mmCIF file with all atom_site columns, C-alpha atoms and ligand atoms in Angstrom:
data_model
loop_
_atom_site.group_PDB
_atom_site.id
_atom_site.type_symbol
_atom_site.label_atom_id
_atom_site.label_alt_id
_atom_site.label_comp_id
_atom_site.label_asym_id
_atom_site.label_entity_id
_atom_site.label_seq_id
_atom_site.pdbx_PDB_ins_code
_atom_site.Cartn_x
_atom_site.Cartn_y
_atom_site.Cartn_z
_atom_site.occupancy
_atom_site.B_iso_or_equiv
_atom_site.pdbx_formal_charge
_atom_site.auth_seq_id
_atom_site.auth_comp_id
_atom_site.auth_asym_id
_atom_site.auth_atom_id
_atom_site.pdbx_PDB_model_num
ATOM   1   C CA  . MET R 1 1   ? 6.599  48.066 -9.012  1.00 0.00 ? 1   MET R CA  1
ATOM   2   C CA  . SER R 1 2   ? 6.630  50.528 -11.924 1.00 0.00 ? 2   SER R CA  1
ATOM   3   C CA  . LYS R 1 3   ? 3.860  50.590 -14.510 1.00 0.00 ? 3   LYS R CA  1
ATOM   4   C CA  . GLY R 1 4   ? 6.335  49.636 -17.214 1.00 0.00 ? 4   GLY R CA  1
ATOM   5   C CA  . LYS R 1 5   ? 7.325  46.526 -15.304 1.00 0.00 ? 5   LYS R CA  1
ATOM   6   C CA  . LEU R 1 6   ? 3.708  45.529 -14.687 1.00 0.00 ? 6   LEU R CA  1
ATOM   7   C CA  . GLN R 1 7   ? 2.965  45.858 -18.395 1.00 0.00 ? 7   GLN R CA  1
ATOM   8   C CA  . LYS R 1 8   ? 5.980  43.754 -19.270 1.00 0.00 ? 8   LYS R CA  1
ATOM   9   C CA  . PHE R 1 9   ? 4.956  41.056 -16.789 1.00 0.00 ? 9   PHE R CA  1
ATOM   10  C CA  . ALA R 1 10  ? 1.420  40.981 -18.170 1.00 0.00 ? 10  ALA R CA  1
ATOM   11  C CA  . GLU R 1 11  ? 2.650  40.784 -21.749 1.00 0.00 ? 11  GLU R CA  1
ATOM   12  C CA  . MET R 1 12  ? 5.191  38.125 -20.893 1.00 0.00 ? 12  MET R CA  1
ATOM   13  C CA  . GLU R 1 13  ? 2.413  35.837 -19.618 1.00 0.00 ? 13  GLU R CA  1
ATOM   14  C CA  . THR R 1 14  ? 1.375  35.526 -23.278 1.00 0.00 ? 14  THR R CA  1
ATOM   15  C CA  . PHE R 1 15  ? 4.869  34.736 -24.599 1.00 0.00 ? 15  PHE R CA  1
ATOM   16  C CA  . SER R 1 16  ? 5.171  31.166 -25.874 1.00 0.00 ? 16  SER R CA  1
ATOM   17  C CA  . ASN R 1 17  ? 8.938  31.157 -25.293 1.00 0.00 ? 17  ASN R CA  1
ATOM   18  C CA  . VAL R 1 18  ? 8.905  32.027 -21.572 1.00 0.00 ? 18  VAL R CA  1
ATOM   19  C CA  . PHE R 1 19  ? 8.381  29.652 -18.643 1.00 0.00 ? 19  PHE R CA  1
ATOM   20  C CA  . GLN R 1 20  ? 7.969  31.262 -15.242 1.00 0.00 ? 20  GLN R CA  1
ATOM   21  C CA  . TYR R 1 21  ? 8.604  29.367 -12.029 1.00 0.00 ? 21  TYR R CA  1
ATOM   22  C CA  . PRO R 1 22  ? 9.730  31.706 -9.267  1.00 0.00 ? 22  PRO R CA  1
ATOM   23  C CA  . TYR R 1 23  ? 10.040 30.331 -5.726  1.00 0.00 ? 23  TYR R CA  1
ATOM   24  C CA  . GLY R 1 24  ? 6.793  29.305 -4.107  1.00 0.00 ? 24  GLY R CA  1
ATOM   25  C CA  . VAL R 1 25  ? 5.083  28.130 -7.246  1.00 0.00 ? 25  VAL R CA  1
ATOM   26  C CA  . ILE R 1 26  ? 7.593  25.418 -7.980  1.00 0.00 ? 26  ILE R CA  1
ATOM   27  C CA  . SER R 1 27  ? 6.933  23.398 -4.873  1.00 0.00 ? 27  SER R CA  1
ATOM   28  C CA  . LYS R 1 28  ? 3.295  22.958 -5.904  1.00 0.00 ? 28  LYS R CA  1
ATOM   29  C CA  . ILE R 1 29  ? 3.594  22.560 -9.660  1.00 0.00 ? 29  ILE R CA  1
ATOM   30  C CA  . PRO R 1 30  ? 6.027  19.964 -11.018 1.00 0.00 ? 30  PRO R CA  1
ATOM   31  C CA  . PHE R 1 31  ? 7.794  20.878 -14.233 1.00 0.00 ? 31  PHE R CA  1
ATOM   32  C CA  . ASP R 1 32  ? 6.523  18.353 -16.763 1.00 0.00 ? 32  ASP R CA  1
ATOM   33  C CA  . MET R 1 33  ? 9.047  19.290 -19.418 1.00 0.00 ? 33  MET R CA  1
ATOM   34  C CA  . LYS R 1 34  ? 12.016 18.204 -17.261 1.00 0.00 ? 34  LYS R CA  1
ATOM   35  C CA  . GLY R 1 35  ? 14.014 15.846 -19.481 1.00 0.00 ? 35  GLY R CA  1
ATOM   36  C CA  . HIS R 1 36  ? 11.800 16.639 -22.491 1.00 0.00 ? 36  HIS R CA  1
ATOM   37  C CA  . TRP R 1 37  ? 12.705 20.147 -23.670 1.00 0.00 ? 37  TRP R CA  1
ATOM   38  C CA  . ARG R 1 38  ? 13.894 18.857 -27.049 1.00 0.00 ? 38  ARG R CA  1
ATOM   39  C CA  . GLU R 1 39  ? 10.841 16.854 -27.964 1.00 0.00 ? 39  GLU R CA  1
ATOM   40  C CA  . GLN R 1 40  ? 8.176  18.989 -26.299 1.00 0.00 ? 40  GLN R CA  1
ATOM   41  C CA  . TYR R 1 41  ? 9.420  22.543 -26.861 1.00 0.00 ? 41  TYR R CA  1
ATOM   42  C CA  . PHE R 1 42  ? 12.122 22.654 -29.525 1.00 0.00 ? 42  PHE R CA  1
ATOM   43  C CA  . HIS R 1 43  ? 10.782 19.731 -31.585 1.00 0.00 ? 43  HIS R CA  1
ATOM   44  C CA  . ASN R 1 44  ? 14.250 18.651 -32.648 1.00 0.00 ? 44  ASN R CA  1
ATOM   45  C CA  . ASP R 1 45  ? 17.195 16.592 -31.452 1.00 0.00 ? 45  ASP R CA  1
ATOM   46  C CA  . ASN R 1 46  ? 19.716 19.424 -31.304 1.00 0.00 ? 46  ASN R CA  1
ATOM   47  C CA  . PRO R 1 47  ? 21.995 20.132 -28.318 1.00 0.00 ? 47  PRO R CA  1
ATOM   48  C CA  . VAL R 1 48  ? 20.727 22.304 -25.481 1.00 0.00 ? 48  VAL R CA  1
ATOM   49  C CA  . ILE R 1 49  ? 22.874 25.129 -24.097 1.00 0.00 ? 49  ILE R CA  1
ATOM   50  C CA  . LEU R 1 50  ? 21.963 27.245 -21.061 1.00 0.00 ? 50  LEU R CA  1
ATOM   51  C CA  . GLU R 1 51  ? 22.899 30.799 -20.161 1.00 0.00 ? 51  GLU R CA  1
ATOM   52  C CA  . LEU R 1 52  ? 22.581 31.225 -16.392 1.00 0.00 ? 52  LEU R CA  1
ATOM   53  C CA  . GLY R 1 53  ? 21.912 34.744 -15.152 1.00 0.00 ? 53  GLY R CA  1
ATOM   54  C CA  . CYS R 1 54  ? 21.097 35.814 -18.706 1.00 0.00 ? 54  CYS R CA  1
ATOM   55  C CA  . GLY R 1 55  ? 19.753 39.258 -17.771 1.00 0.00 ? 55  GLY R CA  1
ATOM   56  C CA  . LYS R 1 56  ? 18.163 40.760 -20.885 1.00 0.00 ? 56  LYS R CA  1
ATOM   57  C CA  . GLY R 1 57  ? 19.179 37.736 -22.895 1.00 0.00 ? 57  GLY R CA  1
ATOM   58  C CA  . GLU R 1 58  ? 21.412 39.477 -25.418 1.00 0.00 ? 58  GLU R CA  1
ATOM   59  C CA  . TYR R 1 59  ? 23.920 36.637 -25.341 1.00 0.00 ? 59  TYR R CA  1
ATOM   60  C CA  . THR R 1 60  ? 21.289 33.916 -25.570 1.00 0.00 ? 60  THR R CA  1
ATOM   61  C CA  . VAL R 1 61  ? 19.599 35.597 -28.524 1.00 0.00 ? 61  VAL R CA  1
ATOM   62  C CA  . GLY R 1 62  ? 22.934 36.410 -30.175 1.00 0.00 ? 62  GLY R CA  1
ATOM   63  C CA  . LEU R 1 63  ? 24.099 32.795 -29.971 1.00 0.00 ? 63  LEU R CA  1
ATOM   64  C CA  . ALA R 1 64  ? 20.747 31.565 -31.229 1.00 0.00 ? 64  ALA R CA  1
ATOM   65  C CA  . ARG R 1 65  ? 21.059 33.755 -34.308 1.00 0.00 ? 65  ARG R CA  1
ATOM   66  C CA  . LEU R 1 66  ? 24.566 32.446 -34.977 1.00 0.00 ? 66  LEU R CA  1
ATOM   67  C CA  . TYR R 1 67  ? 23.759 28.777 -34.354 1.00 0.00 ? 67  TYR R CA  1
ATOM   68  C CA  . PRO R 1 68  ? 20.274 27.888 -35.589 1.00 0.00 ? 68  PRO R CA  1
ATOM   69  C CA  . ASN R 1 69  ? 20.961 24.176 -35.054 1.00 0.00 ? 69  ASN R CA  1
ATOM   70  C CA  . ILE R 1 70  ? 21.509 24.562 -31.322 1.00 0.00 ? 70  ILE R CA  1
ATOM   71  C CA  . ASN R 1 71  ? 18.803 25.196 -28.727 1.00 0.00 ? 71  ASN R CA  1
ATOM   72  C CA  . PHE R 1 72  ? 19.446 27.993 -26.217 1.00 0.00 ? 72  PHE R CA  1
ATOM   73  C CA  . ILE R 1 73  ? 17.699 28.612 -22.916 1.00 0.00 ? 73  ILE R CA  1
ATOM   74  C CA  . GLY R 1 74  ? 18.328 31.823 -20.965 1.00 0.00 ? 74  GLY R CA  1
ATOM   75  C CA  . ILE R 1 75  ? 17.639 31.657 -17.242 1.00 0.00 ? 75  ILE R CA  1
ATOM   76  C CA  . ASP R 1 76  ? 17.212 34.524 -14.806 1.00 0.00 ? 76  ASP R CA  1
ATOM   77  C CA  . ILE R 1 77  ? 14.947 35.484 -11.913 1.00 0.00 ? 77  ILE R CA  1
ATOM   78  C CA  . LYS R 1 78  ? 14.358 39.019 -13.171 1.00 0.00 ? 78  LYS R CA  1
ATOM   79  C CA  . GLY R 1 79  ? 11.274 38.991 -15.386 1.00 0.00 ? 79  GLY R CA  1
ATOM   80  C CA  . ALA R 1 80  ? 11.572 42.553 -16.652 1.00 0.00 ? 80  ALA R CA  1
ATOM   81  C CA  . ARG R 1 81  ? 15.043 41.721 -17.984 1.00 0.00 ? 81  ARG R CA  1
ATOM   82  C CA  . ILE R 1 82  ? 14.070 38.427 -19.602 1.00 0.00 ? 82  ILE R CA  1
ATOM   83  C CA  . TYR R 1 83  ? 11.251 40.298 -21.353 1.00 0.00 ? 83  TYR R CA  1
ATOM   84  C CA  . THR R 1 84  ? 13.715 42.077 -23.639 1.00 0.00 ? 84  THR R CA  1
ATOM   85  C CA  . GLY R 1 85  ? 15.349 38.934 -25.019 1.00 0.00 ? 85  GLY R CA  1
ATOM   86  C CA  . ALA R 1 86  ? 12.140 36.939 -25.164 1.00 0.00 ? 86  ALA R CA  1
ATOM   87  C CA  . LYS R 1 87  ? 10.380 39.652 -27.184 1.00 0.00 ? 87  LYS R CA  1
ATOM   88  C CA  . GLN R 1 88  ? 13.312 39.960 -29.520 1.00 0.00 ? 88  GLN R CA  1
ATOM   89  C CA  . ALA R 1 89  ? 13.386 36.199 -30.113 1.00 0.00 ? 89  ALA R CA  1
ATOM   90  C CA  . LEU R 1 90  ? 9.662  36.192 -30.863 1.00 0.00 ? 90  LEU R CA  1
ATOM   91  C CA  . ASP R 1 91  ? 9.909  39.205 -33.175 1.00 0.00 ? 91  ASP R CA  1
ATOM   92  C CA  . GLU R 1 92  ? 12.687 37.448 -35.097 1.00 0.00 ? 92  GLU R CA  1
ATOM   93  C CA  . ASN R 1 93  ? 10.924 34.074 -35.108 1.00 0.00 ? 93  ASN R CA  1
ATOM   94  C CA  . LEU R 1 94  ? 13.865 32.394 -33.424 1.00 0.00 ? 94  LEU R CA  1
ATOM   95  C CA  . SER R 1 95  ? 12.478 28.970 -32.652 1.00 0.00 ? 95  SER R CA  1
ATOM   96  C CA  . ASN R 1 96  ? 15.708 27.793 -30.996 1.00 0.00 ? 96  ASN R CA  1
ATOM   97  C CA  . VAL R 1 97  ? 15.346 30.120 -27.978 1.00 0.00 ? 97  VAL R CA  1
ATOM   98  C CA  . ALA R 1 98  ? 13.483 29.824 -24.698 1.00 0.00 ? 98  ALA R CA  1
ATOM   99  C CA  . PHE R 1 99  ? 13.645 31.650 -21.393 1.00 0.00 ? 99  PHE R CA  1
ATOM   100 C CA  . LEU R 1 100 ? 13.105 30.261 -17.932 1.00 0.00 ? 100 LEU R CA  1
ATOM   101 C CA  . ARG R 1 101 ? 12.351 32.631 -15.087 1.00 0.00 ? 101 ARG R CA  1
ATOM   102 C CA  . THR R 1 102 ? 13.394 30.996 -11.871 1.00 0.00 ? 102 THR R CA  1
ATOM   103 C CA  . ASN R 1 103 ? 15.993 30.921 -9.148  1.00 0.00 ? 103 ASN R CA  1
ATOM   104 C CA  . ILE R 1 104 ? 19.085 29.075 -10.321 1.00 0.00 ? 104 ILE R CA  1
ATOM   105 C CA  . GLU R 1 105 ? 19.250 27.526 -6.838  1.00 0.00 ? 105 GLU R CA  1
ATOM   106 C CA  . ILE R 1 106 ? 16.486 25.143 -7.960  1.00 0.00 ? 106 ILE R CA  1
ATOM   107 C CA  . ILE R 1 107 ? 17.659 24.654 -11.540 1.00 0.00 ? 107 ILE R CA  1
ATOM   108 C CA  . ASP R 1 108 ? 17.945 20.871 -11.242 1.00 0.00 ? 108 ASP R CA  1
ATOM   109 C CA  . ARG R 1 109 ? 14.164 20.695 -11.040 1.00 0.00 ? 109 ARG R CA  1
ATOM   110 C CA  . PHE R 1 110 ? 13.904 21.778 -14.682 1.00 0.00 ? 110 PHE R CA  1
ATOM   111 C CA  . PHE R 1 111 ? 16.428 19.621 -16.524 1.00 0.00 ? 111 PHE R CA  1
ATOM   112 C CA  . GLY R 1 112 ? 16.845 15.857 -16.660 1.00 0.00 ? 112 GLY R CA  1
ATOM   113 C CA  . LYS R 1 113 ? 19.979 13.745 -16.691 1.00 0.00 ? 113 LYS R CA  1
ATOM   114 C CA  . ASP R 1 114 ? 22.216 14.477 -19.718 1.00 0.00 ? 114 ASP R CA  1
ATOM   115 C CA  . GLU R 1 115 ? 19.756 17.026 -21.081 1.00 0.00 ? 115 GLU R CA  1
ATOM   116 C CA  . VAL R 1 116 ? 22.280 19.874 -21.327 1.00 0.00 ? 116 VAL R CA  1
ATOM   117 C CA  . GLN R 1 117 ? 25.532 20.002 -23.333 1.00 0.00 ? 117 GLN R CA  1
ATOM   118 C CA  . GLU R 1 118 ? 26.965 23.327 -22.211 1.00 0.00 ? 118 GLU R CA  1
ATOM   119 C CA  . ILE R 1 119 ? 26.435 26.171 -19.760 1.00 0.00 ? 119 ILE R CA  1
ATOM   120 C CA  . TRP R 1 120 ? 27.385 29.812 -20.203 1.00 0.00 ? 120 TRP R CA  1
ATOM   121 C CA  . LEU R 1 121 ? 27.945 32.069 -17.196 1.00 0.00 ? 121 LEU R CA  1
ATOM   122 C CA  . THR R 1 122 ? 28.121 35.588 -18.589 1.00 0.00 ? 122 THR R CA  1
ATOM   123 C CA  . PHE R 1 123 ? 29.310 38.357 -16.310 1.00 0.00 ? 123 PHE R CA  1
ATOM   124 C CA  . SER R 1 124 ? 27.808 36.687 -13.263 1.00 0.00 ? 124 SER R CA  1
ATOM   125 C CA  . ASP R 1 125 ? 27.667 38.681 -10.035 1.00 0.00 ? 125 ASP R CA  1
ATOM   126 C CA  . PRO R 1 126 ? 30.944 37.899 -8.176  1.00 0.00 ? 126 PRO R CA  1
ATOM   127 C CA  . GLN R 1 127 ? 29.004 37.666 -4.896  1.00 0.00 ? 127 GLN R CA  1
ATOM   128 C CA  . MET R 1 128 ? 32.148 38.404 -2.888  1.00 0.00 ? 128 MET R CA  1
ATOM   129 C CA  . LYS R 1 129 ? 30.356 38.199 0.443   1.00 0.00 ? 129 LYS R CA  1
ATOM   130 C CA  . ASN R 1 130 ? 28.177 35.162 -0.103  1.00 0.00 ? 130 ASN R CA  1
ATOM   131 C CA  . VAL R 1 131 ? 29.748 32.046 -1.583  1.00 0.00 ? 131 VAL R CA  1
ATOM   132 C CA  . HIS R 1 132 ? 26.397 30.265 -1.681  1.00 0.00 ? 132 HIS R CA  1
ATOM   133 C CA  . LYS R 1 133 ? 25.106 32.782 -4.220  1.00 0.00 ? 133 LYS R CA  1
ATOM   134 C CA  . ARG R 1 134 ? 28.198 32.526 -6.452  1.00 0.00 ? 134 ARG R CA  1
ATOM   135 C CA  . LEU R 1 135 ? 27.247 30.617 -9.602  1.00 0.00 ? 135 LEU R CA  1
ATOM   136 C CA  . THR R 1 136 ? 30.578 28.737 -9.742  1.00 0.00 ? 136 THR R CA  1
ATOM   137 C CA  . SER R 1 137 ? 30.462 27.565 -6.112  1.00 0.00 ? 137 SER R CA  1
ATOM   138 C CA  . THR R 1 138 ? 30.216 23.909 -5.149  1.00 0.00 ? 138 THR R CA  1
ATOM   139 C CA  . PHE R 1 139 ? 26.617 24.576 -4.186  1.00 0.00 ? 139 PHE R CA  1
ATOM   140 C CA  . PHE R 1 140 ? 25.736 25.341 -7.820  1.00 0.00 ? 140 PHE R CA  1
ATOM   141 C CA  . LEU R 1 141 ? 28.215 22.979 -9.524  1.00 0.00 ? 141 LEU R CA  1
ATOM   142 C CA  . THR R 1 142 ? 26.605 20.093 -7.624  1.00 0.00 ? 142 THR R CA  1
ATOM   143 C CA  . ARG R 1 143 ? 23.269 21.045 -9.130  1.00 0.00 ? 143 ARG R CA  1
ATOM   144 C CA  . TYR R 1 144 ? 24.648 21.419 -12.681 1.00 0.00 ? 144 TYR R CA  1
ATOM   145 C CA  . ARG R 1 145 ? 26.022 17.856 -12.475 1.00 0.00 ? 145 ARG R CA  1
ATOM   146 C CA  . HIS R 1 146 ? 22.483 16.518 -12.386 1.00 0.00 ? 146 HIS R CA  1
ATOM   147 C CA  . PHE R 1 147 ? 21.788 17.497 -15.986 1.00 0.00 ? 147 PHE R CA  1
ATOM   148 C CA  . LEU R 1 148 ? 25.118 18.350 -17.710 1.00 0.00 ? 148 LEU R CA  1
ATOM   149 C CA  . ILE R 1 149 ? 26.485 15.564 -19.913 1.00 0.00 ? 149 ILE R CA  1
ATOM   150 C CA  . ASP R 1 150 ? 29.813 13.907 -19.072 1.00 0.00 ? 150 ASP R CA  1
ATOM   151 C CA  . GLY R 1 151 ? 32.458 16.106 -20.670 1.00 0.00 ? 151 GLY R CA  1
ATOM   152 C CA  . GLY R 1 152 ? 30.006 19.019 -20.836 1.00 0.00 ? 152 GLY R CA  1
ATOM   153 C CA  . ILE R 1 153 ? 31.476 22.503 -20.792 1.00 0.00 ? 153 ILE R CA  1
ATOM   154 C CA  . ILE R 1 154 ? 30.870 25.396 -18.410 1.00 0.00 ? 154 ILE R CA  1
ATOM   155 C CA  . HIS R 1 155 ? 32.018 28.655 -20.005 1.00 0.00 ? 155 HIS R CA  1
ATOM   156 C CA  . LEU R 1 156 ? 32.768 31.569 -17.710 1.00 0.00 ? 156 LEU R CA  1
ATOM   157 C CA  . LYS R 1 157 ? 32.928 35.076 -19.149 1.00 0.00 ? 157 LYS R CA  1
ATOM   158 C CA  . THR R 1 158 ? 33.790 37.604 -16.471 1.00 0.00 ? 158 THR R CA  1
ATOM   159 C CA  . ASP R 1 159 ? 35.492 40.924 -15.888 1.00 0.00 ? 159 ASP R CA  1
ATOM   160 C CA  . SER R 1 160 ? 35.851 40.159 -12.184 1.00 0.00 ? 160 SER R CA  1
ATOM   161 C CA  . ASN R 1 161 ? 39.326 39.086 -11.094 1.00 0.00 ? 161 ASN R CA  1
ATOM   162 C CA  . PHE R 1 162 ? 37.790 37.818 -7.897  1.00 0.00 ? 162 PHE R CA  1
ATOM   163 C CA  . LEU R 1 163 ? 35.328 35.497 -9.626  1.00 0.00 ? 163 LEU R CA  1
ATOM   164 C CA  . PHE R 1 164 ? 37.917 34.371 -12.182 1.00 0.00 ? 164 PHE R CA  1
ATOM   165 C CA  . THR R 1 165 ? 40.475 33.482 -9.512  1.00 0.00 ? 165 THR R CA  1
ATOM   166 C CA  . TYR R 1 166 ? 37.925 31.839 -7.249  1.00 0.00 ? 166 TYR R CA  1
ATOM   167 C CA  . THR R 1 167 ? 36.675 29.684 -10.127 1.00 0.00 ? 167 THR R CA  1
ATOM   168 C CA  . ALA R 1 168 ? 40.098 28.871 -11.586 1.00 0.00 ? 168 ALA R CA  1
ATOM   169 C CA  . ILE R 1 169 ? 41.478 27.373 -8.385  1.00 0.00 ? 169 ILE R CA  1
ATOM   170 C CA  . TRP R 1 170 ? 38.984 24.507 -8.427  1.00 0.00 ? 170 TRP R CA  1
HETATM 171 C C1  . SAM K 2 .   ? 25.421 40.999 -13.503 1.00 0.00 ? 201 SAM K C1  1
HETATM 172 S S1  . SAM K 2 .   ? 23.944 40.450 -14.253 1.00 0.00 ? 201 SAM K S1  1
HETATM 173 C C2  . SAM K 2 .   ? 24.549 39.837 -15.831 1.00 0.00 ? 201 SAM K C2  1
HETATM 174 C C3  . SAM K 2 .   ? 23.467 39.759 -16.870 1.00 0.00 ? 201 SAM K C3  1
HETATM 175 C C4  . SAM K 2 .   ? 23.914 39.298 -18.254 1.00 0.00 ? 201 SAM K C4  1
HETATM 176 N N1  . SAM K 2 .   ? 24.461 37.972 -18.230 1.00 0.00 ? 201 SAM K N1  1
HETATM 177 C C5  . SAM K 2 .   ? 24.865 40.274 -18.878 1.00 0.00 ? 201 SAM K C5  1
HETATM 178 O O1  . SAM K 2 .   ? 26.014 39.900 -19.159 1.00 0.00 ? 201 SAM K O1  1
HETATM 179 O O2  . SAM K 2 .   ? 24.477 41.422 -19.114 1.00 0.00 ? 201 SAM K O2  1
HETATM 180 C C6  . SAM K 2 .   ? 23.605 38.961 -13.353 1.00 0.00 ? 201 SAM K C6  1
HETATM 181 C C7  . SAM K 2 .   ? 22.219 38.403 -13.636 1.00 0.00 ? 201 SAM K C7  1
HETATM 182 O O3  . SAM K 2 .   ? 22.120 37.143 -12.980 1.00 0.00 ? 201 SAM K O3  1
HETATM 183 C C8  . SAM K 2 .   ? 20.863 37.037 -12.363 1.00 0.00 ? 201 SAM K C8  1
HETATM 184 N N2  . SAM K 2 .   ? 21.023 36.113 -11.228 1.00 0.00 ? 201 SAM K N2  1
HETATM 185 C C9  . SAM K 2 .   ? 22.023 36.129 -10.308 1.00 0.00 ? 201 SAM K C9  1
HETATM 186 N N3  . SAM K 2 .   ? 21.881 35.146 -9.419  1.00 0.00 ? 201 SAM K N3  1
HETATM 187 C C10 . SAM K 2 .   ? 20.740 34.480 -9.774  1.00 0.00 ? 201 SAM K C10 1
HETATM 188 C C11 . SAM K 2 .   ? 20.046 33.369 -9.244  1.00 0.00 ? 201 SAM K C11 1
HETATM 189 N N4  . SAM K 2 .   ? 20.492 32.729 -8.163  1.00 0.00 ? 201 SAM K N4  1
HETATM 190 N N5  . SAM K 2 .   ? 18.920 32.947 -9.852  1.00 0.00 ? 201 SAM K N5  1
HETATM 191 C C12 . SAM K 2 .   ? 18.461 33.589 -10.949 1.00 0.00 ? 201 SAM K C12 1
HETATM 192 N N6  . SAM K 2 .   ? 19.074 34.662 -11.507 1.00 0.00 ? 201 SAM K N6  1
HETATM 193 C C13 . SAM K 2 .   ? 20.207 35.093 -10.931 1.00 0.00 ? 201 SAM K C13 1
HETATM 194 C C14 . SAM K 2 .   ? 20.481 38.441 -11.974 1.00 0.00 ? 201 SAM K C14 1
HETATM 195 O O4  . SAM K 2 .   ? 19.087 38.598 -11.846 1.00 0.00 ? 201 SAM K O4  1
HETATM 196 C C15 . SAM K 2 .   ? 21.079 39.262 -13.104 1.00 0.00 ? 201 SAM K C15 1
HETATM 197 O O5  . SAM K 2 .   ? 20.146 39.491 -14.135 1.00 0.00 ? 201 SAM K O5  1
#
C-alpha cells in the first residue's frame, strides 16, 4: 500500500463522518446505529438517501450541498476514495453527509426497516462476467428491500448499455 494511502487511512480514523466496517470486523461487532441513523447521527427527522459505490463521493457531497434538508450516506469499500468526499464534507461543515466503508453485499446489516427513502447507483461497474457483483441484480435488490420504504426509488445513472439493458428488463 502506498504511503499516501496509509496516511489517508490513518487520518480517516479520526473523521466523525466515516464509519468503517469492512468484511471480517462486521461479524464480531454489531452495528448499533442500524435503524437509528437519523436520531443518533444526523439528529433530525429528514429522509435518508444512499449512494452505493460512491467512489470519491462527489455525487453524495454535491447532492448534500443542494439539499441541506436531506441526509446522504455514501457507501463504498475503497477507503482511499471515500477519504476525498469525507474530507470535503468536513471542510464544508456539511452535517447532512456520512460515509460508510463496507461491502455492499452486507448492506442490510447497517439499515433498519423503512430507514431509507432512495438509493442512487452512479456509474456502477457493469460486472459483465459476474451477475452476483452487479448492484442491480436480484442478489442486491433483495437486500435493498430490507430497508427501502415501500414506493422508494432506486436511481440508476450509467453509461453502460449492458447495465442499462440488464436493469431495464426487470
Ligand atoms: C466505477 S466506480 C464509480 C464511482 C462513482 N460512483 C463515480 O461515479 O465516480 C464503482 C465504485 O463502486 C465500488 N463498489 C463496487 N462494488 C462494490 C461492493 N460490492 N461493495 C462496495 N463498493 C463497491 C467500487 O469500489 C468503486 O469505487
